PDB file of C-alpha atoms in Angstrom:
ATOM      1  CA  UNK A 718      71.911 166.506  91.703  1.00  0.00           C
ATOM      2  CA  UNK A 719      68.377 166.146  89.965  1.00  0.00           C
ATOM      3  CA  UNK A 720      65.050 164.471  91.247  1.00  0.00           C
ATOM      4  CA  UNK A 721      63.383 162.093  88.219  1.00  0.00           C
ATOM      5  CA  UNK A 722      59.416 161.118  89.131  1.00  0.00           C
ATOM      6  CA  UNK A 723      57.728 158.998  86.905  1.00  0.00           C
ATOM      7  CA  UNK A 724      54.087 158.957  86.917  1.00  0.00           C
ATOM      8  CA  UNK A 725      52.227 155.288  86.661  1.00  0.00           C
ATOM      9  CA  UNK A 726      48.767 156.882  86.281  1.00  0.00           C
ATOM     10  CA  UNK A 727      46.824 159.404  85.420  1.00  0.00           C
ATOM     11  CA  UNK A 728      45.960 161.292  89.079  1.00  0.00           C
ATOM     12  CA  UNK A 729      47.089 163.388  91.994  1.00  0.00           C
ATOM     13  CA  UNK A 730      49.662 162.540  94.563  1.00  0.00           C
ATOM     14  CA  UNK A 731      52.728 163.965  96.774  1.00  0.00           C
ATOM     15  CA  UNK A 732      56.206 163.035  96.500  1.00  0.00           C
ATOM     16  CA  UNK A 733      57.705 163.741  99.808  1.00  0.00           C
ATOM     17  CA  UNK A 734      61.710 164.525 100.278  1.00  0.00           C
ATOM     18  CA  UNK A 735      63.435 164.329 103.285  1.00  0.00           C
ATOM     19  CA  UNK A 736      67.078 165.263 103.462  1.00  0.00           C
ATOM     20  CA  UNK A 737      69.774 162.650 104.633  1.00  0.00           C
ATOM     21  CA  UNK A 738      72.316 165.040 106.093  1.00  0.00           C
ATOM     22  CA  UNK A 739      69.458 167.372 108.093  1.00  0.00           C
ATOM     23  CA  UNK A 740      66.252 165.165 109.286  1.00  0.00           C
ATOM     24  CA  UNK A 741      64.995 168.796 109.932  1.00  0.00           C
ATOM     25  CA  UNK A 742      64.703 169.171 106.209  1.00  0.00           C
ATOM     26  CA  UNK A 743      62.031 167.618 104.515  1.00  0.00           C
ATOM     27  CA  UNK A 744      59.741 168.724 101.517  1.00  0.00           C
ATOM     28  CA  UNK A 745      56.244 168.070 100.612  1.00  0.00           C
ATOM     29  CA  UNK A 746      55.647 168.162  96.669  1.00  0.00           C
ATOM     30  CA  UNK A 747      52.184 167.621  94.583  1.00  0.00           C
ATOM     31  CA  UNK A 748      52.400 166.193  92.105  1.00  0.00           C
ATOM     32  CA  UNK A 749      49.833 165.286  89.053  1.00  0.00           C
ATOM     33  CA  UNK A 750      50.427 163.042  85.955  1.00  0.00           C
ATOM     34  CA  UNK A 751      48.322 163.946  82.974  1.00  0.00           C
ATOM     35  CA  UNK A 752      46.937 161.472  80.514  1.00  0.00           C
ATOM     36  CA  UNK A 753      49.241 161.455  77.373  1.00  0.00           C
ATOM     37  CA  UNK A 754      45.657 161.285  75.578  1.00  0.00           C
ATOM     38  CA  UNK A 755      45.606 165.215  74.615  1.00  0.00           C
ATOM     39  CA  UNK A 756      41.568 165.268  73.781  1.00  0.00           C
ATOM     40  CA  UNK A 757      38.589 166.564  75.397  1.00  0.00           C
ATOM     41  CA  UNK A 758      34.904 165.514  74.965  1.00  0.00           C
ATOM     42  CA  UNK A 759      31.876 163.929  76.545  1.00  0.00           C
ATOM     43  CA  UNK A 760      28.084 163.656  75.929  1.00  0.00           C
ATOM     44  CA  UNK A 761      26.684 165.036  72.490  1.00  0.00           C
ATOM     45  CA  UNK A 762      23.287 165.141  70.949  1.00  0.00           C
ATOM     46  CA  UNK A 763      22.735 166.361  67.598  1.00  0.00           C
ATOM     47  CA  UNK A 764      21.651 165.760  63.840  1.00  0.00           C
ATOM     48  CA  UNK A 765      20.615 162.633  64.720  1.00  0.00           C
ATOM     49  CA  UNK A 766      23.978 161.381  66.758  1.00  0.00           C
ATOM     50  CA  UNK A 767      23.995 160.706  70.526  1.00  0.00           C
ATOM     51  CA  UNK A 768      27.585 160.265  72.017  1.00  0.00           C
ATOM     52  CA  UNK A 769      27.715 159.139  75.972  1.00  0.00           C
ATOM     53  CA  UNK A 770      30.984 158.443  77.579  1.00  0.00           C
ATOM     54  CA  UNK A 771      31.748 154.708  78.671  1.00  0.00           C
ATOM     55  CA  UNK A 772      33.135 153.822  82.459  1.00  0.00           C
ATOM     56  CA  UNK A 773      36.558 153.279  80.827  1.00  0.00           C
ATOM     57  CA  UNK A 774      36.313 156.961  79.136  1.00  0.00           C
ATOM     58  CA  UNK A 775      35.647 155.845  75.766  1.00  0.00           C
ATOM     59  CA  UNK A 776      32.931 157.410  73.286  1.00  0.00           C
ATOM     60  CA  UNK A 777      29.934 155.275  72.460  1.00  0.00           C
ATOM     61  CA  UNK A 778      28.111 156.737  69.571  1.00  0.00           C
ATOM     62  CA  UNK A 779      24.389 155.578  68.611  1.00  0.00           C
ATOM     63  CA  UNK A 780      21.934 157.186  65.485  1.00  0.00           C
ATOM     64  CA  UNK A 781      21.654 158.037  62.972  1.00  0.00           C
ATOM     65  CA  UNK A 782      23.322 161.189  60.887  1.00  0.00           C
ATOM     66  CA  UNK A 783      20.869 163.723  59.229  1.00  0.00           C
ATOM     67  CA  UNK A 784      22.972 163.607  56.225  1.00  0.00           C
ATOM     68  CA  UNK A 785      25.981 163.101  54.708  1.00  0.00           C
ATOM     69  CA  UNK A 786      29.071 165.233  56.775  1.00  0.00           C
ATOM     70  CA  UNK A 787      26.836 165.929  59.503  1.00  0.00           C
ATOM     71  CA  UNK A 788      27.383 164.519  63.440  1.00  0.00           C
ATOM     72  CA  UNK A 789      29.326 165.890  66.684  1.00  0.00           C
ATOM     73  CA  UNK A 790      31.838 167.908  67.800  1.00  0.00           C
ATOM     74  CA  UNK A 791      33.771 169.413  70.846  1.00  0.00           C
ATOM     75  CA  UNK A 792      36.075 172.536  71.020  1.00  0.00           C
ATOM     76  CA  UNK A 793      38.713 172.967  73.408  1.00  0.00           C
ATOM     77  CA  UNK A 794      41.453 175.064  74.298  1.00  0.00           C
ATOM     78  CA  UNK A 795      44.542 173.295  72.337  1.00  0.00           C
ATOM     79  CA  UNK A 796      46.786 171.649  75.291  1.00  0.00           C
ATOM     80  CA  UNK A 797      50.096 171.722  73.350  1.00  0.00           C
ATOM     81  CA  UNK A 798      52.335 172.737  69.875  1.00  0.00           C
ATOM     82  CA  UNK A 799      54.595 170.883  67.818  1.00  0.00           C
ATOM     83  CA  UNK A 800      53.940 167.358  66.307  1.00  0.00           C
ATOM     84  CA  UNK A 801      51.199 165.389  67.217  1.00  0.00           C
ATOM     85  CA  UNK A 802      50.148 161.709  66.420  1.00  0.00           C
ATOM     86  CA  UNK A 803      46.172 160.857  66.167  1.00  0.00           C
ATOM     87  CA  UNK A 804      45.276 157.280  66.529  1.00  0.00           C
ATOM     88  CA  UNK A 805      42.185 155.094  67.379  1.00  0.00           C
ATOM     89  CA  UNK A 806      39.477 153.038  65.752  1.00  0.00           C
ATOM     90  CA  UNK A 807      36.349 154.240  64.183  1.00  0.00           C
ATOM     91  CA  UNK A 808      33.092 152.825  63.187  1.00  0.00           C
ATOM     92  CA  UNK A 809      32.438 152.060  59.623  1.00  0.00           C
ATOM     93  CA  UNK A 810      30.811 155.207  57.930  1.00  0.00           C
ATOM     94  CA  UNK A 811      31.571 157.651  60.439  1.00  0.00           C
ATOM     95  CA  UNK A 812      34.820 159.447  60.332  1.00  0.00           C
ATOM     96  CA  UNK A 813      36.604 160.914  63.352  1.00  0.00           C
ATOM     97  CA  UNK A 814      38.883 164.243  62.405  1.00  0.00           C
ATOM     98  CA  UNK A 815      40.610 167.504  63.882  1.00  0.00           C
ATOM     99  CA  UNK A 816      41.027 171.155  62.996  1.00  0.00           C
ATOM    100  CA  UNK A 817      43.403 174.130  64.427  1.00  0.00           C
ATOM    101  CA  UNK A 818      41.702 176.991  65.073  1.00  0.00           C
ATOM    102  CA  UNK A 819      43.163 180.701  65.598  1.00  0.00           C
ATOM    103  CA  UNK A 820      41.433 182.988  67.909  1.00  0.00           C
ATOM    104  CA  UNK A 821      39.082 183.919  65.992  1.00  0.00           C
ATOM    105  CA  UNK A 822      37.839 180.455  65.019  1.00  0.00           C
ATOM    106  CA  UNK A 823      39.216 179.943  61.732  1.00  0.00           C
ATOM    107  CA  UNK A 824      40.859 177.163  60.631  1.00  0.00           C
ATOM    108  CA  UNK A 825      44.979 176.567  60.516  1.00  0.00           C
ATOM    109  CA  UNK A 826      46.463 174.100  58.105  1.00  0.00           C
ATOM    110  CA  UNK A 827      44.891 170.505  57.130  1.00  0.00           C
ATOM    111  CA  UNK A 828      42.170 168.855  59.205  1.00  0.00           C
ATOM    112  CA  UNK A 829      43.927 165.968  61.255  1.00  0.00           C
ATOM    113  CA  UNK A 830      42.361 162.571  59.975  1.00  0.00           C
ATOM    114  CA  UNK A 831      42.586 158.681  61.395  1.00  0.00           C
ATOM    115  CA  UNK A 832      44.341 158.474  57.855  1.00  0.00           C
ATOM    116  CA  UNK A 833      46.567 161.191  58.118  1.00  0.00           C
ATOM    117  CA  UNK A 834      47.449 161.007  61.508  1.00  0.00           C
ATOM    118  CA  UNK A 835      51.138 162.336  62.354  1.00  0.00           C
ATOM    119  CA  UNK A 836      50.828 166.797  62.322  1.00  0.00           C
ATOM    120  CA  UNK A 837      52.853 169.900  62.993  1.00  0.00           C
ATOM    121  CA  UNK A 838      50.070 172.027  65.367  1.00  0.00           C
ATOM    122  CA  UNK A 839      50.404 175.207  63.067  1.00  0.00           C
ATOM    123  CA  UNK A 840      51.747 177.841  65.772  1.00  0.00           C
ATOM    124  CA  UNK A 841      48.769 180.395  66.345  1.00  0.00           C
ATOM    125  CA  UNK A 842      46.556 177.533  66.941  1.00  0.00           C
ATOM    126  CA  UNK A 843      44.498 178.385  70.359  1.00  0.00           C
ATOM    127  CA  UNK A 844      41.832 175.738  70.065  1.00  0.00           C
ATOM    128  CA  UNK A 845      41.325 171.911  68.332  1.00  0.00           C
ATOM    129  CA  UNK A 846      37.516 171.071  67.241  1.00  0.00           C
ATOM    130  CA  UNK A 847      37.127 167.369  66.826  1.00  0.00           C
ATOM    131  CA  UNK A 848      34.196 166.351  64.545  1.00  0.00           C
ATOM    132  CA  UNK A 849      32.556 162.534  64.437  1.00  0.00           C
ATOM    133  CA  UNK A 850      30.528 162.949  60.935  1.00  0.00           C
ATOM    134  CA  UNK A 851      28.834 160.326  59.014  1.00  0.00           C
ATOM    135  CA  UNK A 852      30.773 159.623  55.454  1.00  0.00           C
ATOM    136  CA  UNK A 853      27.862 157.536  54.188  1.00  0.00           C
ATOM    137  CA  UNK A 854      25.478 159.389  51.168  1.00  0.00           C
ATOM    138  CA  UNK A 855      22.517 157.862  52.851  1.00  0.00           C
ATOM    139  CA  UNK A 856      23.801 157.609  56.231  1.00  0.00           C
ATOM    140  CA  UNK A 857      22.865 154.089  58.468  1.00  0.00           C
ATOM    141  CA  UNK A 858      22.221 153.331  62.099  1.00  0.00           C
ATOM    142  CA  UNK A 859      25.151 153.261  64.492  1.00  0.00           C
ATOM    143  CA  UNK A 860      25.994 151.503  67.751  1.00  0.00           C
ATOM    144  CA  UNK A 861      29.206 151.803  68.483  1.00  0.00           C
ATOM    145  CA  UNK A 862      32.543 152.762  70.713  1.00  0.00           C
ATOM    146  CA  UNK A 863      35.320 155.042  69.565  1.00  0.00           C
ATOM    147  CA  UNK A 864      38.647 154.741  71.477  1.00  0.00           C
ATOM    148  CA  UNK A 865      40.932 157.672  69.769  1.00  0.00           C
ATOM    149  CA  UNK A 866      43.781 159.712  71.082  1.00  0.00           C
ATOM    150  CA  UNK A 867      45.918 162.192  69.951  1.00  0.00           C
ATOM    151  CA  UNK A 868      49.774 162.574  71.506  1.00  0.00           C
ATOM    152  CA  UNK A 869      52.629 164.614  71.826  1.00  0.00           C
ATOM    153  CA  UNK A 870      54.847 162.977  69.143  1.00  0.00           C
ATOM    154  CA  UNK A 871      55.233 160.318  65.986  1.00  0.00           C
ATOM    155  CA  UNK A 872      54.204 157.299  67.930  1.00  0.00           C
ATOM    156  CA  UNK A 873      51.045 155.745  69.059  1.00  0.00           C
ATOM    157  CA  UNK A 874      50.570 154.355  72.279  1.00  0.00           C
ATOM    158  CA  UNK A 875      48.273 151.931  73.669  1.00  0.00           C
ATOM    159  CA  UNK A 876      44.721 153.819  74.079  1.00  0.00           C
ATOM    160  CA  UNK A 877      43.935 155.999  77.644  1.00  0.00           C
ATOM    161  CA  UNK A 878      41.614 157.482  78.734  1.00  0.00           C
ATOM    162  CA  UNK A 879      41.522 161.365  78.380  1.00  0.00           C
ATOM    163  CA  UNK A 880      41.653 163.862  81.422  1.00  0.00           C
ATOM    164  CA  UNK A 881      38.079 165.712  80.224  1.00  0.00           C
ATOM    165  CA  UNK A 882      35.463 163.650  79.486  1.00  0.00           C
ATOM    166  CA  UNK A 883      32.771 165.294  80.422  1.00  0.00           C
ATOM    167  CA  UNK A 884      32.973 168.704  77.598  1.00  0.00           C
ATOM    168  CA  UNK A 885      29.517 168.324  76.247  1.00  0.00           C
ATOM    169  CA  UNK A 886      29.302 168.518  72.801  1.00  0.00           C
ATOM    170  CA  UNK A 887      26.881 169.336  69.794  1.00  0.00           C
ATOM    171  CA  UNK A 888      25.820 168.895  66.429  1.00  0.00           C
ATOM    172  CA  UNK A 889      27.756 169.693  63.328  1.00  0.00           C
TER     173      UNK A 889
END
Protein backbone atom coordinates (compact mmCIF):
# COMPACT_ATOMS: atom_id res chain seq x y z
CA UNK A 1 0.00 0.00 0.00
CA UNK A 2 1.66 3.40 -1.16
CA UNK A 3 0.95 7.11 -0.04
CA UNK A 4 0.74 9.60 -3.41
CA UNK A 5 1.00 13.62 -2.28
CA UNK A 6 0.70 16.03 -4.82
CA UNK A 7 1.98 19.38 -4.24
CA UNK A 8 -0.34 22.55 -5.49
CA UNK A 9 2.41 25.09 -4.71
CA UNK A 10 5.58 25.88 -4.28
CA UNK A 11 6.05 25.90 -0.10
CA UNK A 12 6.26 24.02 3.15
CA UNK A 13 3.60 21.98 4.79
CA UNK A 14 2.82 18.58 6.84
CA UNK A 15 0.88 15.76 5.70
CA UNK A 16 -0.38 14.09 8.75
CA UNK A 17 -1.35 10.10 8.81
CA UNK A 18 -3.33 8.58 11.23
CA UNK A 19 -3.93 4.86 11.14
CA UNK A 20 -7.58 3.42 10.84
CA UNK A 21 -7.06 0.13 12.63
CA UNK A 22 -4.84 1.81 15.77
CA UNK A 23 -6.01 5.62 16.59
CA UNK A 24 -2.75 5.33 18.69
CA UNK A 25 -0.85 5.47 15.45
CA UNK A 26 -0.53 8.55 13.77
CA UNK A 27 2.42 10.23 11.78
CA UNK A 28 3.49 13.71 11.28
CA UNK A 29 5.34 14.24 7.79
CA UNK A 30 6.96 17.64 6.23
CA UNK A 31 6.66 18.03 3.41
CA UNK A 32 8.03 20.76 0.69
CA UNK A 33 7.14 21.13 -3.06
CA UNK A 34 9.84 22.72 -5.13
CA UNK A 35 9.22 24.98 -8.06
CA UNK A 36 9.61 22.89 -11.32
CA UNK A 37 11.48 26.26 -12.46
CA UNK A 38 15.19 24.75 -11.92
CA UNK A 39 17.03 28.44 -12.01
CA UNK A 40 18.57 30.65 -9.58
CA UNK A 41 19.19 34.45 -9.76
CA UNK A 42 18.33 37.85 -8.39
CA UNK A 43 19.72 41.44 -8.44
CA UNK A 44 22.75 42.20 -10.88
CA UNK A 45 24.68 45.29 -11.71
CA UNK A 46 27.23 45.33 -14.26
CA UNK A 47 28.60 46.58 -17.76
CA UNK A 48 25.98 48.77 -17.90
CA UNK A 49 22.90 46.17 -17.03
CA UNK A 50 20.84 46.40 -13.81
CA UNK A 51 18.58 43.27 -13.18
CA UNK A 52 16.02 43.58 -9.97
CA UNK A 53 13.61 40.84 -9.27
CA UNK A 54 9.75 41.62 -9.73
CA UNK A 55 7.01 40.68 -6.80
CA UNK A 56 5.95 37.76 -9.04
CA UNK A 57 9.81 36.53 -9.23
CA UNK A 58 10.44 37.61 -12.63
CA UNK A 59 13.73 39.49 -13.90
CA UNK A 60 13.34 43.10 -14.94
CA UNK A 61 16.37 44.20 -16.78
CA UNK A 62 17.12 48.09 -17.48
CA UNK A 63 20.60 49.72 -19.38
CA UNK A 64 22.42 49.65 -21.33
CA UNK A 65 25.29 46.88 -22.38
CA UNK A 66 28.98 48.14 -22.60
CA UNK A 67 29.30 46.27 -25.74
CA UNK A 68 28.38 43.72 -27.80
CA UNK A 69 28.24 40.02 -25.64
CA UNK A 70 28.57 41.78 -22.52
CA UNK A 71 25.63 41.82 -19.50
CA UNK A 72 24.80 39.47 -16.33
CA UNK A 73 25.15 36.36 -14.99
CA UNK A 74 24.52 33.97 -11.96
CA UNK A 75 26.25 30.61 -11.05
CA UNK A 76 24.72 28.01 -9.13
CA UNK A 77 25.14 24.65 -8.00
CA UNK A 78 23.30 22.53 -10.93
CA UNK A 79 19.93 21.11 -9.17
CA UNK A 80 19.56 18.06 -11.47
CA UNK A 81 20.97 15.62 -14.65
CA UNK A 82 19.40 14.29 -17.58
CA UNK A 83 17.26 16.30 -20.13
CA UNK A 84 16.23 19.59 -19.56
CA UNK A 85 13.82 22.02 -21.45
CA UNK A 86 14.64 26.01 -21.34
CA UNK A 87 11.80 28.25 -22.15
CA UNK A 88 10.74 31.95 -21.66
CA UNK A 89 10.63 35.26 -23.46
CA UNK A 90 13.40 37.67 -23.96
CA UNK A 91 13.78 41.22 -24.86
CA UNK A 92 14.78 42.15 -28.30
CA UNK A 93 18.69 42.40 -28.46
CA UNK A 94 19.49 40.72 -25.40
CA UNK A 95 19.87 37.02 -25.38
CA UNK A 96 19.27 34.79 -22.36
CA UNK A 97 21.63 31.38 -22.40
CA UNK A 98 23.17 28.49 -20.15
CA UNK A 99 26.45 26.66 -19.72
CA UNK A 100 27.54 23.29 -17.72
CA UNK A 101 30.32 23.71 -15.82
CA UNK A 102 32.71 20.90 -14.24
CA UNK A 103 34.36 21.56 -11.01
CA UNK A 104 36.75 23.36 -12.06
CA UNK A 105 34.66 25.88 -14.00
CA UNK A 106 35.03 24.84 -17.43
CA UNK A 107 32.52 24.45 -19.70
CA UNK A 108 30.57 20.90 -20.69
CA UNK A 109 28.90 20.53 -24.03
CA UNK A 110 26.81 23.41 -25.97
CA UNK A 111 25.59 26.55 -24.22
CA UNK A 112 21.71 26.07 -23.65
CA UNK A 113 19.91 28.87 -25.80
CA UNK A 114 15.99 30.20 -25.93
CA UNK A 115 16.57 28.69 -29.54
CA UNK A 116 17.95 25.56 -28.68
CA UNK A 117 16.14 24.81 -25.77
CA UNK A 118 15.59 20.89 -25.12
CA UNK A 119 19.48 19.40 -23.49
CA UNK A 120 21.10 16.31 -22.08
CA UNK A 121 22.97 18.00 -18.69
CA UNK A 122 26.44 16.45 -19.71
CA UNK A 123 27.11 14.15 -16.49
CA UNK A 124 30.12 15.87 -14.57
CA UNK A 125 28.28 19.03 -14.69
CA UNK A 126 28.39 20.56 -10.91
CA UNK A 127 27.24 24.06 -11.70
CA UNK A 128 24.88 26.06 -14.59
CA UNK A 129 25.98 29.89 -15.28
CA UNK A 130 23.16 31.72 -16.93
CA UNK A 131 24.26 34.83 -18.92
CA UNK A 132 21.68 37.85 -20.13
CA UNK A 133 24.15 39.57 -22.87
CA UNK A 134 23.30 42.18 -25.31
CA UNK A 135 23.41 40.70 -29.14
CA UNK A 136 23.20 44.20 -30.59
CA UNK A 137 26.82 45.67 -32.31
CA UNK A 138 25.95 48.99 -30.84
CA UNK A 139 23.93 47.89 -28.03
CA UNK A 140 20.42 50.14 -27.09
CA UNK A 141 18.58 51.01 -23.92
CA UNK A 142 16.51 48.33 -22.22
CA UNK A 143 13.44 48.24 -19.99
CA UNK A 144 12.24 45.17 -19.73
CA UNK A 145 10.96 41.71 -17.88
CA UNK A 146 12.33 38.26 -18.56
CA UNK A 147 10.11 35.32 -17.45
CA UNK A 148 12.43 32.07 -18.33
CA UNK A 149 12.60 28.63 -16.85
CA UNK A 150 14.37 25.69 -17.34
CA UNK A 151 12.68 21.99 -16.40
CA UNK A 152 13.24 18.56 -15.83
CA UNK A 153 12.11 17.19 -19.25
CA UNK A 154 10.97 17.91 -23.17
CA UNK A 155 8.03 20.04 -22.30
CA UNK A 156 7.42 23.55 -21.31
CA UNK A 157 5.14 24.52 -18.78
CA UNK A 158 3.38 27.59 -18.00
CA UNK A 159 6.11 30.09 -16.37
CA UNK A 160 6.82 29.93 -12.18
CA UNK A 161 8.49 31.46 -10.27
CA UNK A 162 11.94 30.01 -9.18
CA UNK A 163 12.80 28.88 -5.51
CA UNK A 164 16.13 31.43 -5.37
CA UNK A 165 15.63 34.65 -6.37
CA UNK A 166 17.63 36.47 -4.48
CA UNK A 167 21.55 34.94 -5.88
CA UNK A 168 23.01 38.27 -6.70
CA UNK A 169 24.61 38.41 -9.76
CA UNK A 170 27.37 40.33 -11.84
CA UNK A 171 28.71 41.50 -14.92
CA UNK A 172 29.90 39.42 -17.80
Amino acid sequence: MGISVTGVKPGNTTVTINSKTSPNISKRIPVTVKSRNLLAYGPAEGNGLTATVNTDGSLHVTGTATGQWHGLSWTFPCPVQGTVKLSGTSIAGLSLNIKCLDAKGQQLGNQMNLGNSVMAIPADTVSLFLNVISTEATPTEKNGDLRFQLESGDTAHDWMKPDNTSLVGGGL
